[in-house]
mmCIF file of C-alpha atoms in Angstrom:
data_model
loop_
_atom_site.group_PDB
_atom_site.id
_atom_site.type_symbol
_atom_site.label_atom_id
_atom_site.label_comp_id
_atom_site.label_asym_id
_atom_site.label_seq_id
_atom_site.Cartn_x
_atom_site.Cartn_y
_atom_site.Cartn_z
ATOM 1 C CA UNK A 184 -10.140 36.485 44.396
ATOM 2 C CA UNK A 185 -9.258 38.886 47.168
ATOM 3 C CA UNK A 186 -5.849 40.631 47.568
ATOM 4 C CA UNK A 187 -4.721 38.395 50.461
ATOM 5 C CA UNK A 188 -5.620 35.173 48.573
ATOM 6 C CA UNK A 189 -3.636 36.710 45.376
ATOM 7 C CA UNK A 190 -0.532 37.408 47.604
ATOM 8 C CA UNK A 191 -0.580 34.056 49.147
ATOM 9 C CA UNK A 192 -0.902 32.135 45.824
ATOM 10 C CA UNK A 193 1.990 34.290 44.414
ATOM 11 C CA UNK A 194 4.102 33.238 47.545
ATOM 12 C CA UNK A 195 3.269 29.749 47.007
ATOM 13 C CA UNK A 196 4.256 30.184 43.434
ATOM 14 C CA UNK A 197 7.672 31.595 44.336
ATOM 15 C CA UNK A 198 8.105 29.101 46.950
ATOM 16 C CA UNK A 199 7.407 26.497 44.510
ATOM 17 C CA UNK A 200 10.100 28.191 42.015
ATOM 18 C CA UNK A 201 12.529 28.605 44.691
ATOM 19 C CA UNK A 202 12.388 24.895 45.713
ATOM 20 C CA UNK A 203 12.583 23.607 42.165
ATOM 21 C CA UNK A 204 15.564 25.766 41.281
ATOM 22 C CA UNK A 205 17.648 25.183 44.278
ATOM 23 C CA UNK A 206 16.823 21.435 44.280
ATOM 24 C CA UNK A 207 17.151 21.271 40.461
ATOM 25 C CA UNK A 208 20.656 22.910 40.163
ATOM 26 C CA UNK A 209 21.977 20.399 42.940
ATOM 27 C CA UNK A 210 20.639 17.479 41.194
ATOM 28 C CA UNK A 211 21.941 18.744 38.020
ATOM 29 C CA UNK A 212 25.338 19.404 39.141
ATOM 30 C CA UNK A 213 25.445 15.800 40.762
ATOM 31 C CA UNK A 214 24.346 14.094 37.389
ATOM 32 C CA UNK A 215 26.907 16.156 35.283
ATOM 33 C CA UNK A 216 29.971 15.711 37.854
ATOM 34 C CA UNK A 217 29.276 11.925 39.005
ATOM 35 C CA UNK A 218 27.031 10.317 36.400
ATOM 36 C CA UNK A 219 27.447 11.948 33.114
ATOM 37 C CA UNK A 220 31.297 12.149 32.895
ATOM 38 C CA UNK A 221 31.635 15.713 33.105
ATOM 39 C CA UNK A 222 34.310 16.071 35.815
ATOM 40 C CA UNK A 223 35.124 19.717 35.764
ATOM 41 C CA UNK A 224 33.469 21.411 38.871
ATOM 42 C CA UNK A 225 35.384 24.517 38.234
ATOM 43 C CA UNK A 226 34.386 25.126 34.352
ATOM 44 C CA UNK A 227 30.753 24.082 35.712
ATOM 45 C CA UNK A 228 30.871 27.103 38.272
ATOM 46 C CA UNK A 229 32.360 29.402 35.567
ATOM 47 C CA UNK A 230 29.333 28.249 33.465
ATOM 48 C CA UNK A 231 26.944 29.310 36.382
ATOM 49 C CA UNK A 232 28.652 32.561 36.868
ATOM 50 C CA UNK A 233 28.289 33.567 33.155
ATOM 51 C CA UNK A 234 24.580 32.815 33.250
ATOM 52 C CA UNK A 235 24.283 34.998 36.431
ATOM 53 C CA UNK A 236 26.348 37.771 34.926
ATOM 54 C CA UNK A 237 24.123 37.882 31.840
ATOM 55 C CA UNK A 238 20.673 37.303 33.240
ATOM 56 C CA UNK A 239 21.354 39.519 36.222
ATOM 57 C CA UNK A 240 22.326 42.313 33.713
ATOM 58 C CA UNK A 241 19.032 41.670 31.574
ATOM 59 C CA UNK A 242 16.929 41.418 34.810
ATOM 60 C CA UNK A 243 17.877 44.604 36.477
ATOM 61 C CA UNK A 244 18.709 46.845 33.227
ATOM 62 C CA UNK A 245 15.667 45.781 31.134
ATOM 63 C CA UNK A 246 13.188 44.163 33.248
ATOM 64 C CA UNK A 247 13.635 46.527 36.145
ATOM 65 C CA UNK A 248 13.311 43.547 38.742
ATOM 66 C CA UNK A 249 15.208 45.684 41.217
ATOM 67 C CA UNK A 250 16.630 49.229 40.832
ATOM 68 C CA UNK A 251 20.161 49.134 39.593
ATOM 69 C CA UNK A 252 22.772 50.299 42.305
ATOM 70 C CA UNK A 253 25.978 51.516 41.110
ATOM 71 C CA UNK A 254 29.456 50.959 42.353
ATOM 72 C CA UNK A 255 30.321 54.236 44.073
ATOM 73 C CA UNK A 256 34.223 54.074 44.814
ATOM 74 C CA UNK A 257 37.346 51.963 44.381
ATOM 75 C CA UNK A 258 37.035 50.889 48.014
ATOM 76 C CA UNK A 259 33.387 49.490 47.635
ATOM 77 C CA UNK A 260 34.497 47.774 44.339
ATOM 78 C CA UNK A 261 37.645 46.143 46.444
ATOM 79 C CA UNK A 262 35.084 44.846 48.975
ATOM 80 C CA UNK A 263 32.814 43.313 46.143
ATOM 81 C CA UNK A 264 36.033 41.610 44.608
ATOM 82 C CA UNK A 265 36.750 40.118 47.957
ATOM 83 C CA UNK A 266 33.244 38.701 48.463
ATOM 84 C CA UNK A 267 33.491 37.345 44.840
ATOM 85 C CA UNK A 268 36.592 35.418 45.741
ATOM 86 C CA UNK A 269 35.098 33.836 48.674
ATOM 87 C CA UNK A 270 31.776 33.081 46.605
ATOM 88 C CA UNK A 271 33.803 31.329 44.010
ATOM 89 C CA UNK A 272 35.489 29.222 46.886
ATOM 90 C CA UNK A 273 32.121 28.135 48.245
ATOM 91 C CA UNK A 274 30.389 27.237 44.968
ATOM 92 C CA UNK A 275 33.536 25.378 43.631
ATOM 93 C CA UNK A 276 33.922 23.672 46.940
ATOM 94 C CA UNK A 277 30.142 22.597 46.867
ATOM 95 C CA UNK A 278 30.416 21.380 43.215
ATOM 96 C CA UNK A 279 33.826 19.625 43.910
ATOM 97 C CA UNK A 280 32.235 17.613 46.856
ATOM 98 C CA UNK A 281 29.235 16.494 44.730
ATOM 99 C CA UNK A 282 31.867 14.456 42.556
ATOM 100 C CA UNK A 283 32.555 12.203 45.667
ATOM 101 C CA UNK A 284 29.363 12.496 48.038
ATOM 102 C CA UNK A 285 25.986 11.680 47.829
ATOM 103 C CA UNK A 286 23.388 14.628 47.708
ATOM 104 C CA UNK A 287 21.680 13.733 50.830
ATOM 105 C CA UNK A 288 25.131 13.677 52.762
ATOM 106 C CA UNK A 289 26.054 16.902 50.919
ATOM 107 C CA UNK A 290 23.024 18.535 52.406
ATOM 108 C CA UNK A 291 23.643 17.107 55.855
ATOM 109 C CA UNK A 292 26.830 18.739 55.911
ATOM 110 C CA UNK A 293 25.578 21.946 54.480
ATOM 111 C CA UNK A 294 23.171 22.193 57.223
ATOM 112 C CA UNK A 295 25.822 23.266 59.492
ATOM 113 C CA UNK A 296 25.956 26.645 58.062
ATOM 114 C CA UNK A 297 24.764 28.580 61.241
ATOM 115 C CA UNK A 298 27.610 27.099 63.083
ATOM 116 C CA UNK A 299 30.108 28.316 60.998
ATOM 117 C CA UNK A 300 28.119 31.784 60.747
ATOM 118 C CA UNK A 301 28.021 32.033 64.631
ATOM 119 C CA UNK A 302 31.635 31.072 64.910
ATOM 120 C CA UNK A 303 32.838 33.896 62.232
ATOM 121 C CA UNK A 304 30.393 36.368 63.613
ATOM 122 C CA UNK A 305 32.014 36.080 67.162
ATOM 123 C CA UNK A 306 35.702 36.085 65.870
ATOM 124 C CA UNK A 307 35.030 39.307 63.665
ATOM 125 C CA UNK A 308 32.621 41.271 66.097
ATOM 126 C CA UNK A 309 33.649 39.572 69.605
ATOM 127 C CA UNK A 310 29.744 39.817 70.276
ATOM 128 C CA UNK A 311 28.450 36.778 72.052
ATOM 129 C CA UNK A 312 25.063 35.343 71.705
ATOM 130 C CA UNK A 313 22.949 33.963 74.406
ATOM 131 C CA UNK A 314 24.360 30.889 75.983
ATOM 132 C CA UNK A 315 21.236 29.054 74.838
ATOM 133 C CA UNK A 316 21.770 30.218 71.336
ATOM 134 C CA UNK A 317 25.063 28.447 71.241
ATOM 135 C CA UNK A 318 23.829 25.341 72.782
ATOM 136 C CA UNK A 319 21.300 24.910 70.155
ATOM 137 C CA UNK A 320 24.332 24.587 67.802
ATOM 138 C CA UNK A 321 25.529 21.422 69.658
ATOM 139 C CA UNK A 322 22.987 19.052 68.140
ATOM 140 C CA UNK A 323 23.746 20.759 64.464
ATOM 141 C CA UNK A 324 27.607 19.387 64.874
ATOM 142 C CA UNK A 325 26.648 16.404 66.792
ATOM 143 C CA UNK A 326 23.997 15.206 63.882
ATOM 144 C CA UNK A 327 26.776 15.621 61.094
ATOM 145 C CA UNK A 328 29.232 13.622 63.014
ATOM 146 C CA UNK A 329 26.585 10.947 63.538
ATOM 147 C CA UNK A 330 25.559 11.317 59.889
ATOM 148 C CA UNK A 331 29.241 10.815 58.879
ATOM 149 C CA UNK A 332 29.589 7.805 60.813
ATOM 150 C CA UNK A 333 26.442 6.102 59.099
ATOM 151 C CA UNK A 334 27.273 7.350 55.559
ATOM 152 C CA UNK A 335 27.847 4.250 53.457
ATOM 153 C CA UNK A 336 29.663 6.437 50.504
ATOM 154 C CA UNK A 337 31.805 8.391 52.877
ATOM 155 C CA UNK A 338 34.794 10.047 51.061
ATOM 156 C CA UNK A 339 37.298 11.982 52.993
ATOM 157 C CA UNK A 340 38.341 14.489 50.413
ATOM 158 C CA UNK A 341 34.623 15.038 49.453
ATOM 159 C CA UNK A 342 33.820 15.708 52.964
ATOM 160 C CA UNK A 343 36.449 18.294 53.458
ATOM 161 C CA UNK A 344 35.485 20.021 50.430
ATOM 162 C CA UNK A 345 32.080 20.215 51.339
ATOM 163 C CA UNK A 346 32.759 21.466 54.774
ATOM 164 C CA UNK A 347 35.470 23.999 53.513
ATOM 165 C CA UNK A 348 32.382 25.100 51.010
ATOM 166 C CA UNK A 349 29.949 25.299 53.615
ATOM 167 C CA UNK A 350 32.364 27.430 55.942
ATOM 168 C CA UNK A 351 33.112 29.752 53.021
ATOM 169 C CA UNK A 352 29.390 30.361 52.422
ATOM 170 C CA UNK A 353 29.100 31.419 56.124
ATOM 171 C CA UNK A 354 32.383 33.376 55.938
ATOM 172 C CA UNK A 355 30.853 35.354 52.888
ATOM 173 C CA UNK A 356 27.511 36.143 54.746
ATOM 174 C CA UNK A 357 29.373 37.628 57.853
ATOM 175 C CA UNK A 358 32.062 39.240 55.650
ATOM 176 C CA UNK A 359 29.164 40.732 53.501
ATOM 177 C CA UNK A 360 27.611 42.205 56.653
ATOM 178 C CA UNK A 361 30.979 43.751 57.809
ATOM 179 C CA UNK A 362 32.308 45.164 54.382
ATOM 180 C CA UNK A 363 28.992 46.618 53.049
ATOM 181 C CA UNK A 364 27.621 47.677 56.168
ATOM 182 C CA UNK A 365 27.422 51.756 55.709
ATOM 183 C CA UNK A 366 24.205 52.950 54.043
ATOM 184 C CA UNK A 367 26.193 54.206 51.040
ATOM 185 C CA UNK A 368 27.727 50.722 50.236
ATOM 186 C CA UNK A 369 24.942 48.161 50.780
ATOM 187 C CA UNK A 370 23.951 46.250 47.930
ATOM 188 C CA UNK A 371 20.884 44.038 47.430
ATOM 189 C CA UNK A 372 21.658 40.416 46.648
ATOM 190 C CA UNK A 373 20.724 40.907 43.119
ATOM 191 C CA UNK A 374 22.892 44.002 42.310
ATOM 192 C CA UNK A 375 25.668 42.079 44.405
ATOM 193 C CA UNK A 376 25.393 39.015 42.189
ATOM 194 C CA UNK A 377 25.463 41.187 39.231
ATOM 195 C CA UNK A 378 28.816 42.730 40.068
ATOM 196 C CA UNK A 379 30.191 39.423 41.742
ATOM 197 C CA UNK A 380 29.580 37.385 38.735
ATOM 198 C CA UNK A 381 32.101 38.972 36.085
ATOM 199 C CA UNK A 382 35.054 39.158 38.740
ATOM 200 C CA UNK A 383 34.252 35.569 39.377
ATOM 201 C CA UNK A 384 34.503 34.509 35.856
ATOM 202 C CA UNK A 385 37.913 36.330 35.456
ATOM 203 C CA UNK A 386 39.037 34.235 38.605
ATOM 204 C CA UNK A 387 37.364 30.946 37.241
ATOM 205 C CA UNK A 388 38.321 31.002 33.699
ATOM 206 C CA UNK A 389 42.109 30.868 34.123
ATOM 207 C CA UNK A 390 41.763 28.511 36.936
ATOM 208 C CA UNK A 391 39.618 26.133 34.939
ATOM 209 C CA UNK A 392 42.292 26.012 32.037
ATOM 210 C CA UNK A 393 45.129 25.343 34.726
ATOM 211 C CA UNK A 394 43.655 23.168 36.884
ATOM 212 C CA UNK A 395 41.165 21.365 34.450
ATOM 213 C CA UNK A 396 43.774 21.446 31.080
ATOM 214 C CA UNK A 397 41.485 19.076 29.186
ATOM 215 C CA UNK A 398 38.067 20.357 29.912
ATOM 216 C CA UNK A 399 37.519 21.901 26.365
ATOM 217 C CA UNK A 400 38.508 18.356 24.524
ATOM 218 C CA UNK A 401 36.485 16.521 26.790
ATOM 219 C CA UNK A 402 33.569 18.826 26.507
ATOM 220 C CA UNK A 403 33.602 18.820 22.731
ATOM 221 C CA UNK A 404 33.902 14.826 23.032
ATOM 222 C CA UNK A 405 30.906 14.659 25.366
ATOM 223 C CA UNK A 406 28.797 16.986 23.059
ATOM 224 C CA UNK A 407 29.580 14.940 19.964
ATOM 225 C CA UNK A 408 28.652 11.616 21.998
ATOM 226 C CA UNK A 409 25.575 13.263 23.664
ATOM 227 C CA UNK A 410 23.447 15.755 21.548
ATOM 228 C CA UNK A 411 21.923 17.086 24.713
ATOM 229 C CA UNK A 412 25.264 18.028 26.556
ATOM 230 C CA UNK A 413 25.028 21.813 25.801
ATOM 231 C CA UNK A 414 21.239 21.733 26.580
ATOM 232 C CA UNK A 415 22.137 20.316 29.930
ATOM 233 C CA UNK A 416 25.007 22.689 30.668
ATOM 234 C CA UNK A 417 22.706 25.672 29.469
ATOM 235 C CA UNK A 418 19.861 24.535 31.678
ATOM 236 C CA UNK A 419 21.886 23.866 34.602
ATOM 237 C CA UNK A 420 23.435 27.398 34.482
ATOM 238 C CA UNK A 421 20.151 29.052 33.924
ATOM 239 C CA UNK A 422 18.568 27.104 37.018
ATOM 240 C CA UNK A 423 21.880 28.517 39.135
ATOM 241 C CA UNK A 424 20.724 31.962 38.243
ATOM 242 C CA UNK A 425 16.904 31.353 38.906
ATOM 243 C CA UNK A 426 17.972 29.649 42.380
ATOM 244 C CA UNK A 427 19.408 33.163 43.416
ATOM 245 C CA UNK A 428 16.592 35.241 41.699
ATOM 246 C CA UNK A 429 13.922 33.275 43.450
ATOM 247 C CA UNK A 430 15.797 32.954 46.939
ATOM 248 C CA UNK A 431 15.701 37.224 46.855
ATOM 249 C CA UNK A 432 12.111 37.161 45.858
ATOM 250 C CA UNK A 433 11.090 34.417 48.548
ATOM 251 C CA UNK A 434 13.035 36.773 51.267
ATOM 252 C CA UNK A 435 11.469 39.908 49.874
ATOM 253 C CA UNK A 436 7.786 38.425 50.073
ATOM 254 C CA UNK A 437 8.048 36.553 53.273
ATOM 255 C CA UNK A 438 9.213 36.826 56.964
ATOM 256 C CA UNK A 439 12.569 35.868 58.275
ATOM 257 C CA UNK A 440 11.116 32.785 60.298
ATOM 258 C CA UNK A 441 8.989 31.663 57.338
ATOM 259 C CA UNK A 442 12.267 31.801 55.171
ATOM 260 C CA UNK A 443 14.050 29.853 57.760
ATOM 261 C CA UNK A 444 11.334 27.089 58.097
ATOM 262 C CA UNK A 445 11.300 26.782 54.262
ATOM 263 C CA UNK A 446 14.889 26.459 54.000
ATOM 264 C CA UNK A 447 15.036 23.792 56.502
ATOM 265 C CA UNK A 448 12.075 21.849 54.573
ATOM 266 C CA UNK A 449 13.952 22.371 51.214
ATOM 267 C CA UNK A 450 17.117 20.637 52.431
ATOM 268 C CA UNK A 451 14.953 17.614 53.474
ATOM 269 C CA UNK A 452 13.053 17.476 50.216
ATOM 270 C CA UNK A 453 16.404 17.714 48.238
ATOM 271 C CA UNK A 454 17.492 14.598 50.346
ATOM 272 C CA UNK A 455 14.391 12.732 49.649
ATOM 273 C CA UNK A 456 14.477 13.589 46.048
ATOM 274 C CA UNK A 457 17.987 12.644 45.486
ATOM 275 C CA UNK A 458 17.757 9.288 47.161
ATOM 276 C CA UNK A 459 14.865 8.557 44.932
ATOM 277 C CA UNK A 460 16.625 9.427 41.729
ATOM 278 C CA UNK A 461 20.139 8.338 42.362
ATOM 279 C CA UNK A 462 19.240 5.399 44.525
ATOM 280 C CA UNK A 463 22.201 5.945 46.676
ATOM 281 C CA UNK A 464 22.463 3.913 49.687
ATOM 282 C CA UNK A 465 21.339 5.425 53.233
ATOM 283 C CA UNK A 466 21.323 4.044 56.876
ATOM 284 C CA UNK A 467 19.188 4.534 59.765
ATOM 285 C CA UNK A 468 21.993 6.252 61.394
ATOM 286 C CA UNK A 469 22.886 8.457 58.688
ATOM 287 C CA UNK A 470 19.466 9.726 58.350
ATOM 288 C CA UNK A 471 19.350 10.001 62.139
ATOM 289 C CA UNK A 472 22.023 12.204 62.063
ATOM 290 C CA UNK A 473 20.729 14.520 59.335
ATOM 291 C CA UNK A 474 17.239 14.894 61.227
ATOM 292 C CA UNK A 475 19.278 15.884 64.421
ATOM 293 C CA UNK A 476 21.156 18.235 62.456
ATOM 294 C CA UNK A 477 17.797 19.942 61.068
ATOM 295 C CA UNK A 478 16.292 20.085 64.286
ATOM 296 C CA UNK A 479 19.494 21.661 65.733
ATOM 297 C CA UNK A 480 19.276 24.622 62.950
ATOM 298 C CA UNK A 481 15.603 24.950 63.677
ATOM 299 C CA UNK A 482 16.337 25.447 67.380
ATOM 300 C CA UNK A 483 19.232 27.680 66.561
ATOM 301 C CA UNK A 484 16.788 29.942 64.424
ATOM 302 C CA UNK A 485 14.227 30.087 67.039
ATOM 303 C CA UNK A 486 16.812 30.929 69.947
ATOM 304 C CA UNK A 487 18.335 33.876 67.687
ATOM 305 C CA UNK A 488 15.014 35.221 67.349
ATOM 306 C CA UNK A 489 13.784 35.027 70.850
ATOM 307 C CA UNK A 490 17.111 36.120 72.465
ATOM 308 C CA UNK A 491 17.864 39.121 70.526
#
């Protein structure tokens, strides 16, 4: 087998793992939070961050997946802590929304990330993109508006939380570019996860105990009634880390354009699988709105590439 064939086979393997872990963690989150009776999104996020902290350390320090980058100053640490807080908000918001919204609609709203990224990037730098680039964002927003009107299980609070999580995710990416822009402070995504995760745990643990006071009692009760409870939590947490790791590896081994196309397709695959698994009702209007949003995201990526 030639070196090119081996490389292509390896990339296909990575993409399969990336899809499996990303879609898997969304579906497991939905199952635990909506179908299983485990109604604690903050504690669930803390479990994810705990797995990310431990597995990131093992991957970087012992398996040398990437070279370890050290924190060099108090200023850099404070910037990482700020990013960690925004990261927490985005993940918790996304998990909370899954309690109230179908995965298909959750993914439709999440697809508007480029819109929020463009808004925050402009507010932060006052640098304008080409008008055609902003024009491509119109169907991104319009599609979600249409999908919202056609969503049988629309829940206002869930929608607000999902929209907030999407905005926080976009804000983190813009903030990361601003805060860690100097060569001495730049961290790759795996090292950033290594340092953000323990900070996130310190924030999420007291938040879970205060805002979800009966989490320990309910979790222990569920564990007694369902022997697979701990296994599900462990699998869910490991899958959350795998999603971050495979995202980093796919980014490293493919082009930005390939990653964009794969990302758009991943959302569509997640929607189809979730509908088949959870049997949530969908409408032609809702699916039409989601399709418009995905097409808008693809057009936005293409215009950004052409009008740099």
